[in-house]
PDB file of C-alpha atoms in Angstrom:
ATOM      1  CA  MET A 211      -2.584  35.684   0.138  1.00 41.00           C
ATOM      2  CA  GLY A 212      -3.481  32.040   0.417  1.00 40.00           C
ATOM      3  CA  ARG A 213      -4.770  30.272   3.435  1.00 36.00           C
ATOM      4  CA  LYS A 214      -1.939  29.544   5.838  1.00 36.00           C
ATOM      5  CA  HIS A 215      -1.715  25.810   6.428  1.00 34.00           C
ATOM      6  CA  ARG A 216      -0.654  24.968   9.945  1.00 38.00           C
ATOM      7  CA  ASP A 217       0.294  21.335  10.402  1.00 40.00           C
ATOM      8  CA  ASN A 218       1.960  21.546  13.768  1.00 40.00           C
ATOM      9  CA  ALA A 219       1.189  18.896  16.361  1.00 42.00           C
ATOM     10  CA  ASP A 220       2.362  21.210  19.129  1.00 44.00           C
ATOM     11  CA  SER A 221      -1.034  22.861  18.602  1.00 43.00           C
ATOM     12  CA  PRO A 222      -3.229  20.017  17.367  1.00 49.00           C
ATOM     13  CA  GLY A 223      -6.668  20.794  16.045  1.00 50.00           C
ATOM     14  CA  GLU A 224      -9.766  20.205  18.072  1.00 60.00           C
ATOM     15  CA  ASN A 225     -12.031  17.215  17.635  1.00 75.00           C
ATOM     16  CA  ALA A 226     -15.571  16.538  18.782  1.00 76.00           C
ATOM     17  CA  LEU A 227     -14.270  15.462  22.204  1.00 84.00           C
ATOM     18  CA  GLY A 228     -12.638  18.833  22.882  1.00 89.00           C
ATOM     19  CA  VAL A 229      -9.238  17.393  23.781  1.00 94.00           C
ATOM     20  CA  PRO A 230      -6.233  16.950  21.464  1.00 96.00           C
ATOM     21  CA  LEU A 231      -5.732  13.285  20.497  1.00 97.00           C
ATOM     22  CA  ALA A 232      -3.027  12.106  18.120  1.00 95.00           C
ATOM     23  CA  MET A 233      -0.974   9.124  16.972  1.00 92.00           C
ATOM     24  CA  TRP A 234       2.115   8.168  15.052  1.00 87.00           C
ATOM     25  CA  ASP A 235       1.319   5.178  12.802  1.00 80.00           C
ATOM     26  CA  PHE A 236       4.070   2.797  11.686  1.00 78.00           C
ATOM     27  CA  ASP A 237       1.890   0.508   9.537  1.00 66.00           C
ATOM     28  CA  HIS A 238       2.576  -2.580  11.644  1.00 63.00           C
ATOM     29  CA  CYS A 239      -1.003  -3.778  11.797  1.00 68.00           C
ATOM     30  CA  ASP A 240      -3.802  -4.771   9.453  1.00 68.00           C
ATOM     31  CA  PRO A 241      -5.279  -1.463   8.211  1.00 66.00           C
ATOM     32  CA  LYS A 242      -8.806  -2.929   8.189  1.00 73.00           C
ATOM     33  CA  ARG A 243      -8.607  -3.902  11.863  1.00 71.00           C
ATOM     34  CA  CYS A 244      -6.518  -1.001  13.170  1.00 80.00           C
ATOM     35  CA  SER A 245      -8.476   0.885  15.808  1.00 88.00           C
ATOM     36  CA  GLY A 246      -6.073   3.831  15.651  1.00 86.00           C
ATOM     37  CA  ARG A 247      -6.633   4.288  11.931  1.00 88.00           C
ATOM     38  CA  ARG A 248     -10.369   4.071  12.463  1.00 91.00           C
ATOM     39  CA  LEU A 249     -10.177   6.871  15.018  1.00 94.00           C
ATOM     40  CA  VAL A 250      -8.184   8.928  12.496  1.00 91.00           C
ATOM     41  CA  ARG A 251     -10.776   8.276   9.755  1.00 91.00           C
ATOM     42  CA  LEU A 252     -13.552   9.348  12.131  1.00 93.00           C
ATOM     43  CA  GLY A 253     -11.713  12.583  12.956  1.00 94.00           C
ATOM     44  CA  VAL A 254     -11.300  11.683  16.629  1.00 95.00           C
ATOM     45  CA  VAL A 255      -7.513  11.337  16.452  1.00 93.00           C
ATOM     46  CA  ARG A 256      -5.023  13.319  14.388  1.00 95.00           C
ATOM     47  CA  GLN A 257      -2.257  11.421  12.607  1.00 93.00           C
ATOM     48  CA  LEU A 258       1.251  12.780  13.170  1.00 93.00           C
ATOM     49  CA  ARG A 259       4.338  12.532  11.005  1.00 90.00           C
ATOM     50  CA  LEU A 260       7.831  11.840  12.256  1.00 86.00           C
ATOM     51  CA  ASN A 261       9.515  14.930  13.696  1.00 86.00           C
ATOM     52  CA  GLN A 262       6.160  16.438  14.674  1.00 91.00           C
ATOM     53  CA  GLY A 263       5.979  17.130  18.364  1.00 90.00           C
ATOM     54  CA  PHE A 264       3.251  16.479  20.884  1.00 95.00           C
ATOM     55  CA  ARG A 265       3.219  18.217  24.268  1.00 96.00           C
ATOM     56  CA  GLY A 266       0.741  15.962  26.045  1.00 96.00           C
ATOM     57  CA  VAL A 267       1.061  12.432  27.403  1.00 97.00           C
ATOM     58  CA  VAL A 268       2.294   9.925  24.817  1.00 95.00           C
ATOM     59  CA  LEU A 269       1.561   6.219  25.276  1.00 95.00           C
ATOM     60  CA  SER A 270       4.817   4.678  24.179  1.00 91.00           C
ATOM     61  CA  PRO A 271       6.816   1.456  24.525  1.00 89.00           C
ATOM     62  CA  VAL A 272       9.734   3.645  25.601  1.00 88.00           C
ATOM     63  CA  GLY A 273       7.750   5.299  28.387  1.00 91.00           C
ATOM     64  CA  THR A 274       9.658   6.354  31.459  1.00 86.00           C
ATOM     65  CA  GLY A 275       6.771   5.901  33.865  1.00 93.00           C
ATOM     66  CA  VAL A 276       3.217   4.660  34.095  1.00 97.00           C
ATOM     67  CA  VAL A 277       0.284   6.948  33.295  1.00 97.00           C
ATOM     68  CA  SER A 278      -1.429   8.068  36.502  1.00 97.00           C
ATOM     69  CA  ARG A 279      -3.656  10.755  37.995  1.00 96.00           C
ATOM     70  CA  ALA A 280      -0.534  12.873  38.297  1.00 96.00           C
ATOM     71  CA  ASP A 281      -0.781  13.288  34.494  1.00 97.00           C
ATOM     72  CA  ALA A 282      -4.335  14.685  34.642  1.00 97.00           C
ATOM     73  CA  ALA A 283      -3.423  18.373  34.273  1.00 97.00           C
ATOM     74  CA  LEU A 284      -1.075  17.622  31.378  1.00 97.00           C
ATOM     75  CA  VAL A 285      -3.742  15.560  29.588  1.00 97.00           C
ATOM     76  CA  ARG A 286      -6.413  18.221  30.141  1.00 95.00           C
ATOM     77  CA  GLN A 287      -4.155  20.957  28.782  1.00 96.00           C
ATOM     78  CA  HIS A 288      -2.323  19.181  25.933  1.00 97.00           C
ATOM     79  CA  GLY A 289      -4.154  15.895  25.363  1.00 97.00           C
ATOM     80  CA  ALA A 290      -2.868  12.391  24.750  1.00 97.00           C
ATOM     81  CA  ALA A 291      -1.225  10.580  21.862  1.00 96.00           C
ATOM     82  CA  MET A 292      -0.115   7.043  21.096  1.00 92.00           C
ATOM     83  CA  ILE A 293       2.530   5.313  19.060  1.00 85.00           C
ATOM     84  CA  ASP A 294       0.860   2.676  16.895  1.00 80.00           C
ATOM     85  CA  CYS A 295       3.495  -0.017  16.473  1.00 73.00           C
ATOM     86  CA  SER A 296       3.989  -3.701  17.112  1.00 66.00           C
ATOM     87  CA  TRP A 297       5.923  -4.694  20.210  1.00 68.00           C
ATOM     88  CA  ALA A 298       7.473  -7.438  18.041  1.00 68.00           C
ATOM     89  CA  ARG A 299       8.914  -4.802  15.683  1.00 65.00           C
ATOM     90  CA  LEU A 300      10.183  -2.132  18.069  1.00 71.00           C
ATOM     91  CA  ASP A 301      13.589  -2.130  16.360  1.00 76.00           C
ATOM     92  CA  ASP A 302      11.855  -0.769  13.219  1.00 80.00           C
ATOM     93  CA  VAL A 303      10.504   2.302  15.021  1.00 75.00           C
ATOM     94  CA  PRO A 304      12.659   5.466  14.908  1.00 75.00           C
ATOM     95  CA  PHE A 305      11.844   6.617  18.439  1.00 75.00           C
ATOM     96  CA  ALA A 306      14.506   9.340  18.215  1.00 81.00           C
ATOM     97  CA  ARG A 307      12.400  11.064  15.531  1.00 82.00           C
ATOM     98  CA  ILE A 308       9.247  11.107  17.661  1.00 87.00           C
ATOM     99  CA  ARG A 309       9.210  14.434  19.483  1.00 89.00           C
ATOM    100  CA  ALA A 310       7.571  13.658  22.797  1.00 91.00           C
ATOM    101  CA  THR A 311       8.707  14.467  26.309  1.00 91.00           C
ATOM    102  CA  HIS A 312       5.981  12.849  28.407  1.00 96.00           C
ATOM    103  CA  ASN A 313       6.216   9.202  27.332  1.00 94.00           C
ATOM    104  CA  ARG A 314       4.173   6.843  29.494  1.00 97.00           C
ATOM    105  CA  LEU A 315       3.423   3.147  29.753  1.00 96.00           C
ATOM    106  CA  LEU A 316       0.106   1.647  30.761  1.00 97.00           C
ATOM    107  CA  PRO A 317      -0.306  -0.593  33.787  1.00 97.00           C
ATOM    108  CA  TYR A 318      -1.599  -4.162  33.543  1.00 98.00           C
ATOM    109  CA  LEU A 319      -4.909  -4.327  31.653  1.00 98.00           C
ATOM    110  CA  VAL A 320      -6.766  -6.977  29.654  1.00 97.00           C
ATOM    111  CA  ALA A 321      -7.824  -6.562  26.019  1.00 96.00           C
ATOM    112  CA  ALA A 322     -11.506  -6.537  25.076  1.00 96.00           C
ATOM    113  CA  ASN A 323     -10.972  -6.170  21.326  1.00 94.00           C
ATOM    114  CA  PRO A 324     -12.049  -9.056  19.058  1.00 92.00           C
ATOM    115  CA  VAL A 325      -8.480  -9.937  18.021  1.00 89.00           C
ATOM    116  CA  ASN A 326      -7.000 -10.283  21.522  1.00 91.00           C
ATOM    117  CA  TYR A 327     -10.029 -10.598  23.818  1.00 95.00           C
ATOM    118  CA  GLY A 328      -9.075 -11.659  27.341  1.00 96.00           C
ATOM    119  CA  ARG A 329      -5.335 -11.433  26.747  1.00 96.00           C
ATOM    120  CA  PRO A 330      -3.349  -9.273  29.162  1.00 97.00           C
ATOM    121  CA  TRP A 331      -1.087  -6.530  27.773  1.00 93.00           C
ATOM    122  CA  ARG A 332      -2.622  -6.892  24.248  1.00 92.00           C
ATOM    123  CA  LEU A 333      -4.579  -3.643  24.045  1.00 93.00           C
ATOM    124  CA  ASN A 334      -5.204  -2.024  20.705  1.00 92.00           C
ATOM    125  CA  CYS A 335      -4.800   1.724  20.172  1.00 92.00           C
ATOM    126  CA  ALA A 336      -8.360   2.650  21.111  1.00 95.00           C
ATOM    127  CA  GLU A 337      -8.219   0.627  24.327  1.00 96.00           C
ATOM    128  CA  ALA A 338      -4.856   2.133  25.257  1.00 96.00           C
ATOM    129  CA  LEU A 339      -5.994   5.690  24.655  1.00 97.00           C
ATOM    130  CA  ALA A 340      -9.284   5.145  26.499  1.00 97.00           C
ATOM    131  CA  ALA A 341      -7.423   3.527  29.412  1.00 97.00           C
ATOM    132  CA  ALA A 342      -5.264   6.615  29.815  1.00 98.00           C
ATOM    133  CA  PHE A 343      -8.379   8.760  30.186  1.00 97.00           C
ATOM    134  CA  PHE A 344     -10.015   6.367  32.652  1.00 97.00           C
ATOM    135  CA  ILE A 345      -6.826   6.405  34.739  1.00 97.00           C
ATOM    136  CA  VAL A 346      -6.340  10.193  34.805  1.00 97.00           C
ATOM    137  CA  GLY A 347      -9.949  10.639  35.935  1.00 96.00           C
ATOM    138  CA  TRP A 348     -11.654  11.645  32.695  1.00 96.00           C
ATOM    139  CA  PRO A 349     -13.854   8.577  32.071  1.00 95.00           C
ATOM    140  CA  GLU A 350     -16.299  10.350  29.783  1.00 95.00           C
ATOM    141  CA  ILE A 351     -13.534  10.788  27.188  1.00 96.00           C
ATOM    142  CA  GLY A 352     -12.508   7.131  27.559  1.00 96.00           C
ATOM    143  CA  ASP A 353     -16.132   6.082  27.048  1.00 95.00           C
ATOM    144  CA  ALA A 354     -16.469   8.372  24.012  1.00 95.00           C
ATOM    145  CA  ILE A 355     -13.371   6.819  22.407  1.00 96.00           C
ATOM    146  CA  MET A 356     -14.642   3.281  22.977  1.00 96.00           C
ATOM    147  CA  ALA A 357     -18.138   4.171  21.717  1.00 94.00           C
ATOM    148  CA  ASN A 358     -16.655   4.225  18.194  1.00 94.00           C
ATOM    149  CA  PHE A 359     -16.460   0.417  18.255  1.00 93.00           C
ATOM    150  CA  LYS A 360     -19.440  -1.938  18.510  1.00 90.00           C
ATOM    151  CA  TRP A 361     -17.361  -4.326  20.614  1.00 88.00           C
ATOM    152  CA  GLY A 362     -15.926  -1.596  22.819  1.00 81.00           C
ATOM    153  CA  HIS A 363     -18.706   0.594  24.094  1.00 75.00           C
ATOM    154  CA  HIS A 364     -18.830  -1.115  27.495  1.00 84.00           C
ATOM    155  CA  ALA A 365     -16.729  -4.273  27.114  1.00 92.00           C
ATOM    156  CA  PHE A 366     -13.289  -2.782  27.814  1.00 95.00           C
ATOM    157  CA  ARG A 367     -14.369  -0.771  30.829  1.00 94.00           C
ATOM    158  CA  GLU A 368     -16.380  -3.637  32.304  1.00 94.00           C
ATOM    159  CA  LEU A 369     -13.628  -6.205  31.768  1.00 96.00           C
ATOM    160  CA  ASN A 370     -11.078  -3.947  33.494  1.00 97.00           C
ATOM    161  CA  ALA A 371     -13.388  -2.142  35.956  1.00 96.00           C
ATOM    162  CA  ALA A 372     -11.626  -3.169  39.167  1.00 97.00           C
ATOM    163  CA  LEU A 373      -8.168  -2.418  37.771  1.00 97.00           C
ATOM    164  CA  LEU A 374      -9.167   0.916  36.224  1.00 97.00           C
ATOM    165  CA  ASP A 375     -10.825   2.016  39.469  1.00 96.00           C
ATOM    166  CA  LYS A 376      -7.721   1.054  41.438  1.00 96.00           C
ATOM    167  CA  TYR A 377      -5.371   2.868  39.037  1.00 97.00           C
ATOM    168  CA  ALA A 378      -7.610   5.964  38.978  1.00 96.00           C
ATOM    169  CA  ARG A 379      -7.385   6.187  42.785  1.00 95.00           C
ATOM    170  CA  CYS A 380      -3.584   6.236  42.720  1.00 91.00           C
ATOM    171  CA  GLU A 381      -2.276   9.778  42.928  1.00 86.00           C
ATOM    172  CA  SER A 382       1.028   8.930  41.229  1.00 84.00           C
ATOM    173  CA  ALA A 383       2.654   6.137  39.246  1.00 81.00           C
ATOM    174  CA  ASP A 384       4.158   4.889  42.516  1.00 80.00           C
ATOM    175  CA  GLY A 385       0.738   4.156  43.950  1.00 68.00           C
TER     176      GLY A 385
END
């Protein structure tokens, strides 16, 4: 009997952070600058294929609500994932083939990455994923994600400190 290979995102493997992190990548960005791909290479995030499911919170352009503290239990139990795609090419993304039930948007935040520094709504994958953890009240995971980037260790959190603190105090997406 050979080793049984289990490639099921419903039960994603553990990483050094102890919480399941994943992403669907649609190759819309420069692979050398892609923060999501870097997190995959480092083993922090697991890459998913179309039709693989994820039971945690998914940061998605088709989110039905904004990530909030109300998502904390779901994130602690099942983790968080992101859809790495360009907002300019949303028509190219087969959202129907992404098996996710807890799609969320992020509230207003400002990018700290070198490509879009200071620009609102222009977060890269790492910033988006870290923001979700800051908002649900798990800042140590957000810090650990950003520590993988020399520009991100403190820059993103400091640039958005007041907003992240405000969002983290909100019990639900409604405020």
